Amino acid sequence: MNDVEKDDITRSGSGALSVLVTVFFFWGFIAAGNGVFIPFCKHYFQLDQFQSQLIDFAFYFAYYVGALILYVLASAFRNDVIARWGYKNSIVYGLVFSALGAAVMIAAVNSGTFPGMLAGLFAMALGFSLQQTAANPFAALLGPPETGAHRITLGGGINSFGTAIGPIIVALALFGATVADDSSIQSLGLDKVTVLYSCVGALFLIAAALFFFSKKLPAGKYQAQSENSPKALRALGIMTLLLVIVFVAVFRSYAVVPESDDMVRALQTQRFAWLLAGLVFIVGTLLLSLAGARKKAEGWGAMQYPQLVLGMLAIFTYVGVEVTIQSNLGELLSTKDFGAYNSSQVAPFISVYWGGLMIGRWTGSIKIFNPSAMLRTLLLFVVPTVAFAVVLMVNAVANNDISPFYWYISCVAIQVVAFYITEDKPATTLMVFSVLGMAAMMVGIVTTGTTATYAFLSGGLFCSIMWPCIFALSIAGLGRYTAQGSAFLIMMILGGAIIPPVQGKLADIPQIGIHQSYWVPAVGFAYLAWFGWAVRRILQKQGIDYDANVRAGH
């Protein structure tokens, strides 16, 4: 991008940014709403826990497919597709595609087909993938470079607000304020889903029109040649093919009608084996790519850097952990040990979980406003308290019972202490928050009731600042490969499609069950803690002391 184009975008100022951040809200609203939509679909369509997690699979797999398509096109034409279209047009195209996804969802609802609803969610998220690829760098450019992180943080804060209220609005749309038992839920029809996604589709089109006709938003077009990386393209292509084989095998197994309990157990074992194979293919592809790049870096592009490849696996794990905790929460809360809640009562718990991400992001944003040391210490206590109050207020306005969450402030206090001792250092912050996340999952696994529920909900608090930490550490030192490395990291949102079904399949095994299936996020947090420790040493060998010189753009 030349200086004239940069100046044109920079002069757009806060007015353009206020238009742009609307898409950040949509991502959070729809993604968090899935946590309520999952138990609803499970009950309505009589799904097992794995099948219900296909909602997340369809949604997050679309991010991978969308980013992969953009990368393949860039490699084929040696030109960044987003750059050619421009940031503004790319967001408009993405919003229109998401609206088409909502239309597909409505058509599927009218025909009563669960696979059709998955197709609608996939199309909707495919549009999100295009929006997200364009919106983050666009926000960074809408103003002076030195405040670019502030604008992305604002978008993250709006996104978190969407995640906090999404479950509430979706629950009200599906269940209404008076539904309280399973017999009432059974009587619900899919017409409410039609109304919900009709409104969502209309909002997408309104936002697209707002972007298209806005004079505040510049086109954001520029010339950007894509770096050549044929070996990375081949590796990702092979991994994609293997994943398709895995999920075709899993889905085909559901067409088999079991004739006995032994056959049911055999099918469960077979499906779980295929899912584990999918995980092995992803991890194996990345590690083999790293080994190949160490022998000869030429042709690997951004994947020649170990911090990027291990960071791709970290983003995969982080998104998977963040999503799987809440996606399986409805099933966990339906058990006797966790309150025997029905589908209509899950929304406030999902809201508090996603609200934890909002609390962490608001707290993590304090440092970028350069307060004095004394004021920063004061804000470390005030900001998370206010954010927690906002989460409770949203639920209170929705007439949800917030009394089970009063003492959750103790978990917020632990997060505040973690922020204080890590001093905004990305690698240290990632390590400490990952260890706390792993400890929380283990406490939840060995206990029941309120203690365990708080422990699992606190996963949201500890996930809150992981994305910027992992992202910043992974692209450090990439130079001209930074844009390509960023695209690879976006692809790894794929973790939200793979890890929740793995946990769902574990939960379907009687000897394990939904409670013990939470070892999945515990192991994920363990890898993230290791990555935080390892990446600092990798960067130091390259002459980059990230914790000493750079602060995470929360």
Coordinates of C-alpha atoms in Angstrom, one line a residue:
M1 CA 0.0 0.0 0.0
N2 CA 1.5 3.4 -1.0
D3 CA 1.6 6.4 1.3
V4 CA -1.3 8.2 -0.4
E5 CA -3.6 5.2 0.1
K6 CA -2.5 4.9 3.8
D7 CA -3.2 8.6 4.4
D8 CA -6.6 8.2 2.8
I9 CA -7.5 5.4 5.2
T10 CA -6.0 7.1 8.2
R11 CA -7.9 10.3 7.7
S12 CA -11.2 8.4 7.9
G13 CA -10.9 8.5 11.7
S14 CA -13.2 7.4 14.4
G15 CA -16.4 7.7 12.3
A16 CA -15.2 4.9 10.0
L17 CA -14.2 2.8 13.0
S18 CA -17.7 3.1 14.5
V19 CA -19.1 1.6 11.4
L20 CA -16.4 -1.1 11.2
V21 CA -16.8 -2.5 14.7
T22 CA -20.4 -3.6 14.0
V23 CA -19.0 -6.8 12.3
F24 CA -17.0 -7.6 15.5
F25 CA -20.3 -7.7 17.4
F26 CA -21.8 -10.2 14.9
W27 CA -19.0 -12.7 15.2
G28 CA -19.3 -12.8 19.0
F29 CA -23.1 -12.8 19.0
I30 CA -23.6 -15.7 16.6
A31 CA -20.7 -17.8 18.0
A32 CA -21.8 -17.5 21.6
G33 CA -25.4 -18.1 20.7
N34 CA -24.4 -21.6 19.4
G35 CA -23.9 -22.6 23.0
V36 CA -27.7 -22.3 23.5
F37 CA -28.6 -23.5 20.1
I38 CA -26.7 -26.8 20.6
P39 CA -28.8 -28.2 23.5
F40 CA -32.0 -27.0 21.7
C41 CA -31.1 -28.9 18.5
K42 CA -29.9 -31.9 20.5
H43 CA -33.3 -32.2 22.2
Y44 CA -35.4 -31.3 19.1
F45 CA -33.6 -33.7 16.7
Q46 CA -32.8 -36.4 19.3
L47 CA -29.1 -36.2 18.7
D48 CA -26.3 -37.7 20.7
Q49 CA -23.6 -35.4 22.2
F50 CA -21.2 -35.9 19.3
Q51 CA -23.9 -35.1 16.7
S52 CA -24.9 -31.9 18.6
Q53 CA -21.3 -30.7 18.4
L54 CA -21.5 -30.8 14.6
I55 CA -23.0 -27.3 15.0
D56 CA -19.6 -26.1 16.1
F57 CA -17.9 -28.3 13.5
A58 CA -19.9 -26.6 10.7
F59 CA -19.3 -23.1 12.1
Y60 CA -15.6 -23.3 12.7
F61 CA -14.6 -25.5 9.9
A62 CA -16.0 -22.8 7.6
Y63 CA -13.3 -20.4 9.0
Y64 CA -10.6 -22.9 7.9
V65 CA -12.1 -23.4 4.5
G66 CA -12.6 -19.7 3.9
A67 CA -9.0 -18.8 4.9
L68 CA -7.7 -21.8 2.8
I69 CA -9.6 -20.7 -0.3
L70 CA -8.2 -17.1 0.0
Y71 CA -4.6 -18.5 0.5
V72 CA -5.0 -20.9 -2.6
L73 CA -6.2 -18.0 -4.7
A74 CA -3.4 -15.7 -3.5
S75 CA -0.9 -18.5 -4.3
A76 CA -2.4 -19.1 -7.8
F77 CA -2.5 -15.4 -8.8
R78 CA 0.5 -14.3 -6.7
N79 CA -1.7 -11.5 -5.4
D80 CA -3.7 -10.9 -2.2
V81 CA -7.4 -11.3 -3.0
I82 CA -8.4 -9.0 -0.1
A83 CA -6.0 -6.4 -1.4
R84 CA -7.5 -6.5 -4.8
W85 CA -11.1 -6.3 -3.6
G86 CA -10.3 -3.8 -0.9
Y87 CA -11.1 -4.1 2.8
K88 CA -14.5 -2.3 2.4
N89 CA -15.8 -4.5 -0.4
S90 CA -14.4 -7.6 1.2
I91 CA -16.5 -6.9 4.3
V92 CA -19.6 -6.2 2.2
Y93 CA -19.1 -9.5 0.3
G94 CA -18.7 -11.3 3.6
L95 CA -21.9 -9.8 5.1
V96 CA -23.9 -10.7 2.0
F97 CA -22.6 -14.3 2.1
S98 CA -23.5 -14.5 5.7
A99 CA -27.0 -13.3 4.9
L100 CA -27.2 -16.1 2.2
G101 CA -26.2 -18.5 5.0
A102 CA -29.1 -17.3 7.1
A103 CA -31.4 -17.8 4.1
V104 CA -30.2 -21.4 3.8
M105 CA -30.8 -21.9 7.5
I106 CA -34.4 -20.7 7.1
A107 CA -35.0 -23.0 4.1
A108 CA -33.6 -25.9 6.2
V109 CA -35.8 -25.1 9.1
N110 CA -38.9 -25.1 6.9
S111 CA -37.9 -28.6 5.7
G112 CA -37.0 -29.7 9.2
T113 CA -33.5 -31.0 8.2
F114 CA -30.6 -30.8 10.7
P115 CA -27.9 -31.3 7.9
G116 CA -29.5 -28.3 6.1
M117 CA -29.2 -26.2 9.2
L118 CA -25.5 -27.2 9.4
A119 CA -25.1 -26.0 5.8
G120 CA -26.6 -22.7 6.7
L121 CA -24.3 -22.2 9.7
F122 CA -21.3 -23.2 7.5
A123 CA -22.3 -20.6 4.8
M124 CA -22.8 -17.9 7.5
A125 CA -19.4 -18.6 9.1
L126 CA -17.8 -18.6 5.6
G127 CA -18.9 -15.0 5.3
F128 CA -17.5 -14.4 8.8
S129 CA -14.1 -15.7 7.6
L130 CA -13.9 -13.2 4.8
Q131 CA -15.1 -10.4 7.2
Q132 CA -12.5 -11.3 9.8
T133 CA -9.6 -11.5 7.3
A134 CA -10.4 -7.9 6.2
A135 CA -11.7 -6.3 9.4
N136 CA -8.7 -6.7 11.7
P137 CA -6.1 -5.1 9.4
F138 CA -8.6 -2.5 8.3
A139 CA -9.2 -1.5 12.0
A140 CA -5.4 -1.2 12.5
L141 CA -5.2 1.2 9.5
L142 CA -8.0 3.5 10.5
G143 CA -5.8 6.0 12.3
P144 CA -2.2 6.5 13.3
P145 CA -0.1 3.4 13.3
E146 CA 0.9 3.8 17.0
T147 CA -2.7 3.4 18.1
G148 CA -3.6 0.5 15.8
A149 CA -3.6 -2.0 18.7
H150 CA -6.1 0.3 20.5
R151 CA -8.6 0.0 17.7
I152 CA -8.3 -3.7 17.4
T153 CA -8.8 -3.9 21.1
L154 CA -12.0 -1.9 20.8
G155 CA -13.2 -4.4 18.2
G156 CA -12.3 -7.2 20.6
G157 CA -14.3 -5.5 23.4
I158 CA -17.4 -5.1 21.1
N159 CA -17.0 -8.8 20.1
S160 CA -16.9 -9.8 23.8
F161 CA -20.1 -7.8 24.5
G162 CA -21.7 -9.8 21.6
T163 CA -20.6 -13.0 23.2
A164 CA -22.1 -11.9 26.6
I165 CA -25.5 -11.0 25.3
G166 CA -25.7 -13.6 22.4
P167 CA -26.8 -16.6 24.6
I168 CA -29.4 -14.4 26.3
I169 CA -31.0 -13.2 23.2
V170 CA -30.9 -16.6 21.4
A171 CA -32.4 -18.2 24.5
L172 CA -35.2 -15.6 24.7
A173 CA -35.8 -16.1 20.9
L174 CA -36.0 -19.9 21.2
F175 CA -37.6 -20.5 24.6
G176 CA -39.2 -17.2 25.7
A177 CA -39.1 -15.9 29.3
T178 CA -41.5 -18.4 30.8
V179 CA -40.2 -21.8 29.6
A180 CA -39.0 -23.8 32.6
D181 CA -39.3 -27.5 31.9
D182 CA -38.5 -30.2 29.4
S183 CA -42.1 -30.8 28.5
S184 CA -42.4 -27.2 27.4
I185 CA -39.3 -27.5 25.4
Q186 CA -40.7 -30.5 23.6
S187 CA -43.6 -28.5 22.4
L188 CA -41.4 -25.8 20.8
G189 CA -41.4 -25.6 17.0
L190 CA -38.7 -24.6 14.6
D191 CA -40.7 -21.5 13.6
K192 CA -38.9 -19.6 16.3
V193 CA -35.6 -20.5 14.7
T194 CA -37.0 -19.1 11.4
V195 CA -37.9 -15.8 13.1
L196 CA -34.4 -15.7 14.8
Y197 CA -32.4 -16.2 11.6
S198 CA -34.8 -14.0 9.6
C199 CA -33.8 -11.2 11.9
V200 CA -30.1 -12.1 11.8
G201 CA -30.2 -12.2 8.0
A202 CA -31.9 -8.8 7.8
L203 CA -29.2 -7.4 10.1
F204 CA -26.5 -8.7 7.9
L205 CA -28.0 -7.0 4.8
I206 CA -28.5 -3.8 6.7
A207 CA -24.9 -3.9 7.8
A208 CA -23.8 -4.6 4.3
A209 CA -25.8 -1.6 3.0
L210 CA -24.3 0.5 5.8
F211 CA -20.8 -0.4 4.7
F212 CA -21.5 -0.1 1.0
F213 CA -23.0 3.3 1.1
S214 CA -20.9 4.7 3.9
K215 CA -18.8 7.7 2.8
K216 CA -16.7 7.4 6.0
L217 CA -15.2 4.1 5.0
P218 CA -12.4 4.3 2.3
A219 CA -12.1 1.4 -0.2
G220 CA -8.9 0.2 1.4
K221 CA -7.5 -1.2 -1.9
Y222 CA -3.8 -1.8 -2.3
Q223 CA -1.3 -3.9 -4.2
A224 CA 0.2 -6.8 -2.3
Q225 CA 2.1 -9.6 -3.9
S226 CA 1.7 -13.0 -2.1
E227 CA 4.9 -14.7 -1.0
N228 CA 5.5 -18.0 -2.8
S229 CA 5.2 -21.1 -0.5
P230 CA 4.4 -24.3 -2.6
K231 CA 5.5 -26.7 0.1
A232 CA 3.2 -25.1 2.7
L233 CA 0.4 -25.2 0.1
R234 CA 1.0 -28.9 -0.6
A235 CA 1.1 -29.7 3.2
L236 CA -2.2 -27.9 3.9
G237 CA -3.8 -29.5 0.9
I238 CA -2.9 -33.0 2.1
M239 CA -4.1 -32.2 5.6
T240 CA -7.4 -31.0 4.2
L241 CA -7.9 -34.2 2.1
L242 CA -7.1 -36.4 5.1
L243 CA -9.6 -34.4 7.2
V244 CA -12.3 -34.9 4.6
I245 CA -11.7 -38.6 4.6
V246 CA -12.0 -38.7 8.4
F247 CA -15.3 -36.9 8.6
V248 CA -16.8 -38.7 5.7
A249 CA -16.0 -41.9 7.5
V250 CA -17.5 -40.6 10.8
F251 CA -20.7 -39.3 9.1
R252 CA -21.2 -42.5 7.1
S253 CA -21.1 -44.5 10.3
Y254 CA -24.3 -42.8 11.4
A255 CA -26.1 -44.3 8.4
V256 CA -25.5 -47.7 9.9
V257 CA -28.5 -48.9 12.1
P258 CA -27.0 -50.8 15.1
E259 CA -28.7 -54.1 15.8
S260 CA -27.3 -54.7 19.3
D261 CA -25.6 -53.0 22.2
D262 CA -22.3 -54.6 21.1
M263 CA -22.7 -53.0 17.7
V264 CA -23.4 -49.6 19.3
R265 CA -20.2 -49.9 21.3
A266 CA -18.3 -50.9 18.2
L267 CA -19.6 -47.9 16.3
Q268 CA -18.7 -45.6 19.1
T269 CA -15.2 -46.9 19.3
Q270 CA -14.8 -46.7 15.5
R271 CA -16.0 -43.0 15.4
F272 CA -13.7 -42.0 18.3
A273 CA -10.8 -43.7 16.5
W274 CA -11.5 -41.7 13.3
L275 CA -11.7 -38.4 15.3
L276 CA -8.4 -39.1 17.0
A277 CA -7.0 -39.8 13.5
G278 CA -8.1 -36.4 12.5
L279 CA -6.3 -34.8 15.4
V280 CA -3.2 -36.9 14.6
F281 CA -3.3 -35.7 10.9
I282 CA -3.4 -32.1 12.0
V283 CA -0.7 -32.3 14.6
G284 CA 1.4 -34.6 12.4
T285 CA 1.2 -32.3 9.3
L286 CA 2.3 -29.3 11.3
L287 CA 5.2 -31.1 13.0
L288 CA 6.4 -32.8 9.8
S289 CA 6.2 -29.4 8.0
L290 CA 8.3 -27.9 10.8
A291 CA 10.9 -30.7 10.4
G292 CA 10.9 -30.3 6.7
A293 CA 11.4 -26.5 6.9
R294 CA 14.4 -27.0 9.3
K295 CA 16.1 -29.1 6.7
K296 CA 15.4 -26.7 3.8
A297 CA 13.5 -23.5 4.4
E298 CA 13.0 -22.7 0.7
G299 CA 9.4 -23.1 -0.5
W300 CA 7.8 -23.2 3.0
G301 CA 7.1 -19.5 3.3
A302 CA 6.0 -18.5 6.8
M303 CA 6.0 -22.1 7.9
Q304 CA 9.8 -22.1 7.9
Y305 CA 9.6 -20.3 11.3
P306 CA 9.1 -22.6 14.3
Q307 CA 7.2 -20.0 16.3
L308 CA 4.6 -19.8 13.5
V309 CA 4.1 -23.5 13.1
L310 CA 3.9 -24.1 16.9
G311 CA 1.7 -21.0 17.1
M312 CA -0.7 -22.5 14.5
L313 CA -1.1 -25.5 16.7
A314 CA -1.5 -23.2 19.7
I315 CA -4.3 -21.2 18.0
F316 CA -5.9 -24.5 17.0
T317 CA -5.8 -25.7 20.6
Y318 CA -6.9 -22.3 22.1
V319 CA -10.0 -21.9 19.9
G320 CA -10.9 -25.6 20.4
V321 CA -10.5 -25.3 24.2
E322 CA -12.5 -22.0 24.4
V323 CA -15.3 -23.5 22.3
T324 CA -15.5 -27.0 23.7
I325 CA -15.8 -25.9 27.4
Q326 CA -19.0 -24.0 26.7
S327 CA -20.4 -26.2 23.9
N328 CA -20.5 -29.2 26.2
L329 CA -21.6 -27.2 29.2
G330 CA -25.3 -27.6 28.5
E331 CA -25.0 -31.4 28.7
L332 CA -22.9 -31.2 31.8
L333 CA -25.4 -28.9 33.6
S334 CA -28.2 -31.4 32.7
T335 CA -26.7 -34.0 35.0
K336 CA -27.8 -34.4 38.6
D337 CA -24.4 -33.6 40.0
F338 CA -24.5 -30.2 38.3
G339 CA -28.1 -29.1 39.0
A340 CA -30.1 -31.0 36.4
Y341 CA -30.8 -27.9 34.5
N342 CA -32.9 -28.1 31.3
S343 CA -32.0 -26.5 27.9
S344 CA -33.9 -23.2 28.7
Q345 CA -31.9 -22.7 31.9
V346 CA -28.4 -23.0 30.3
A347 CA -28.3 -19.5 28.8
P348 CA -27.1 -17.5 31.9
F349 CA -24.2 -20.0 32.4
I350 CA -23.1 -19.7 28.8
S351 CA -23.4 -15.9 29.1
V352 CA -21.2 -15.8 32.3
Y353 CA -18.7 -18.1 30.5
W354 CA -18.4 -15.7 27.5
G355 CA -18.7 -12.8 29.9
G356 CA -15.4 -14.0 31.4
L357 CA -13.7 -13.3 28.1
M358 CA -15.2 -9.8 28.1
I359 CA -13.9 -9.3 31.7
G360 CA -10.4 -10.4 30.8
R361 CA -10.2 -8.4 27.6
W362 CA -11.4 -5.2 29.3
T363 CA -8.9 -5.8 32.1
G364 CA -6.1 -6.6 29.6
S365 CA -6.8 -3.4 27.7
I366 CA -5.9 -1.1 30.7
K367 CA -2.2 -0.8 29.9
I368 CA -2.6 0.5 26.3
F369 CA -4.1 3.8 27.7
N370 CA -0.8 4.4 29.5
P371 CA -2.2 5.0 33.0
S372 CA 0.2 5.8 35.9
A373 CA 1.4 2.9 38.0
M374 CA -1.0 3.8 40.8
L375 CA -4.0 4.3 38.5
R376 CA -3.3 1.0 36.7
T377 CA -3.3 -0.8 40.0
L378 CA -6.6 0.8 40.9
L379 CA -8.1 0.0 37.5
L380 CA -7.0 -3.7 37.8
F381 CA -9.6 -4.0 40.5
V382 CA -12.2 -1.5 39.2
V383 CA -12.5 -2.6 35.5
P384 CA -13.1 -6.4 36.1
T385 CA -15.6 -5.6 38.9
V386 CA -17.5 -3.3 36.5
A387 CA -17.3 -5.8 33.7
F388 CA -18.6 -8.6 36.0
A389 CA -21.4 -6.3 37.0
V390 CA -22.3 -5.7 33.4
V391 CA -22.5 -9.5 32.8
L392 CA -24.8 -9.9 35.8
M393 CA -26.9 -6.9 34.8
V394 CA -27.5 -8.3 31.3
N395 CA -28.8 -11.5 32.8
A396 CA -30.9 -9.7 35.4
V397 CA -32.5 -7.6 32.6
A398 CA -33.4 -10.9 30.9
N399 CA -35.1 -12.0 34.1
N400 CA -32.5 -14.8 34.7
D401 CA -31.7 -15.9 38.2
I402 CA -28.2 -14.4 38.9
S403 CA -28.0 -15.7 42.5
P404 CA -25.9 -18.7 41.5
F405 CA -23.1 -16.4 40.2
Y406 CA -22.5 -13.9 43.1
W407 CA -19.5 -15.8 44.5
Y408 CA -18.0 -16.2 41.0
I409 CA -16.4 -12.9 41.8
S410 CA -13.8 -15.0 43.6
C411 CA -12.7 -16.5 40.3
V412 CA -12.5 -13.0 38.8
A413 CA -10.2 -12.0 41.7
I414 CA -7.8 -14.9 40.8
Q415 CA -7.7 -13.5 37.3
V416 CA -6.9 -10.0 38.6
V417 CA -3.9 -11.4 40.6
A418 CA -2.7 -13.2 37.5
F419 CA -2.8 -9.9 35.5
Y420 CA -0.9 -8.2 38.2
I421 CA 2.0 -10.7 38.4
T422 CA 2.4 -11.2 34.7
E423 CA 2.8 -7.4 33.9
D424 CA 1.4 -7.7 30.4
K425 CA 4.3 -9.8 29.1
P426 CA 2.9 -12.0 26.4
A427 CA 4.8 -15.3 27.0
T428 CA 4.6 -15.0 30.7
T429 CA 0.9 -14.1 30.6
L430 CA 0.2 -17.1 28.3
M431 CA 2.0 -19.5 30.6
V432 CA 0.4 -18.3 33.8
F433 CA -3.2 -18.1 32.4
S434 CA -2.7 -21.6 30.8
V435 CA -1.6 -23.1 34.0
L436 CA -4.6 -21.5 35.8
G437 CA -6.9 -22.8 33.1
M438 CA -5.5 -26.3 33.4
A439 CA -5.8 -26.2 37.2
A440 CA -9.4 -25.0 36.9
M441 CA -10.3 -27.9 34.6
M442 CA -8.8 -30.4 37.0
V443 CA -10.6 -28.9 40.0
G444 CA -13.8 -29.2 38.0
I445 CA -13.1 -32.8 37.1
V446 CA -12.5 -33.9 40.7
T447 CA -15.5 -32.0 42.2
T448 CA -19.2 -31.4 41.5
G449 CA -21.8 -28.8 42.2
T450 CA -21.0 -25.1 42.5
T451 CA -17.3 -25.5 42.9
A452 CA -16.9 -27.5 39.7
T453 CA -19.3 -25.3 37.8
Y454 CA -17.3 -22.2 38.8
A455 CA -14.1 -24.0 37.8
F456 CA -15.4 -24.8 34.3
L457 CA -16.9 -21.3 33.9
S458 CA -13.5 -19.8 34.8
G459 CA -12.1 -21.3 31.6
G460 CA -13.5 -18.2 29.9
L461 CA -11.6 -15.9 32.2
F462 CA -8.3 -17.7 31.5
C463 CA -8.9 -17.9 27.7
S464 CA -9.7 -14.2 27.5
I465 CA -6.2 -12.9 26.6
M466 CA -4.8 -15.9 24.8
W467 CA -5.6 -14.9 21.2
P468 CA -3.5 -11.7 21.2
C469 CA -0.6 -13.3 23.1
I470 CA -0.4 -16.3 20.8
F471 CA -0.9 -14.2 17.7
A472 CA 1.8 -11.7 18.6
L473 CA 4.3 -14.4 19.6
S474 CA 3.7 -16.5 16.5
I475 CA 4.3 -13.7 14.0
A476 CA 7.2 -12.1 15.8
G477 CA 10.3 -12.0 13.5
L478 CA 8.5 -13.2 10.3
G479 CA 9.3 -10.0 8.3
R480 CA 7.8 -10.2 4.8
Y481 CA 6.0 -13.4 5.7
T482 CA 4.0 -11.7 8.4
A483 CA 0.8 -11.4 6.3
Q484 CA 1.0 -15.0 5.2
G485 CA 1.7 -16.2 8.7
S486 CA -1.4 -14.3 9.9
A487 CA -3.5 -16.0 7.3
F488 CA -2.2 -19.4 8.4
L489 CA -3.1 -18.6 12.0
I490 CA -6.7 -17.6 11.0
M491 CA -7.0 -21.1 9.3
M492 CA -6.3 -22.7 12.7
I493 CA -9.6 -21.5 14.0
L494 CA -10.3 -25.0 12.7
G495 CA -9.7 -26.1 16.3
G496 CA -13.2 -25.0 17.1
A497 CA -14.5 -27.6 14.6
I498 CA -12.4 -30.5 15.7
I499 CA -11.9 -30.4 19.4
P500 CA -15.6 -30.1 20.6
P501 CA -16.7 -33.2 18.6
V502 CA -13.8 -35.1 20.1
Q503 CA -15.0 -34.2 23.6
G504 CA -18.6 -34.9 22.6
K505 CA -17.6 -38.4 21.4
L506 CA -15.7 -39.0 24.7
A507 CA -18.8 -37.9 26.6
D508 CA -20.9 -40.5 24.6
I509 CA -18.8 -43.3 26.0
P510 CA -20.6 -44.5 29.1
Q511 CA -17.3 -45.4 31.0
I512 CA -16.2 -41.7 30.6
G513 CA -19.3 -39.5 30.4
I514 CA -19.6 -35.8 30.1
H515 CA -17.9 -34.9 33.4
Q516 CA -14.7 -36.8 32.8
S517 CA -14.6 -35.6 29.1
Y518 CA -13.3 -32.3 30.4
W519 CA -9.9 -33.8 30.4
V520 CA -9.9 -32.6 26.8
P521 CA -9.6 -28.9 27.6
A522 CA -7.3 -29.7 30.5
V523 CA -4.8 -31.3 28.1
G524 CA -5.3 -28.3 25.7
F525 CA -4.4 -25.8 28.4
A526 CA -1.3 -27.9 29.2
Y527 CA 0.0 -27.5 25.6
L528 CA -0.7 -23.8 25.7
A529 CA 1.4 -23.5 28.8
W530 CA 4.2 -25.4 27.1
F531 CA 4.0 -23.2 24.0
G532 CA 4.3 -20.0 26.2
W533 CA 7.4 -21.4 27.7
A534 CA 8.9 -22.8 24.5
V535 CA 8.2 -19.8 22.2
R536 CA 10.1 -17.4 24.3
R537 CA 13.2 -19.5 24.0
I538 CA 12.7 -19.9 20.3
L539 CA 12.5 -16.2 19.8
Q540 CA 15.5 -15.5 22.1
K541 CA 17.6 -17.7 19.8
Q542 CA 16.5 -15.4 16.9
G543 CA 17.6 -12.4 18.9
I544 CA 14.0 -11.4 20.0
D545 CA 13.3 -11.0 23.7
Y546 CA 9.6 -10.5 23.3
D547 CA 8.6 -10.2 27.0
A548 CA 11.3 -7.6 27.5
N549 CA 10.6 -5.4 24.5
V550 CA 7.0 -5.9 23.5
R551 CA 3.7 -5.9 25.3
A552 CA 0.7 -7.9 24.1
G553 CA -2.0 -5.8 22.3
H554 CA -4.9 -7.1 24.3

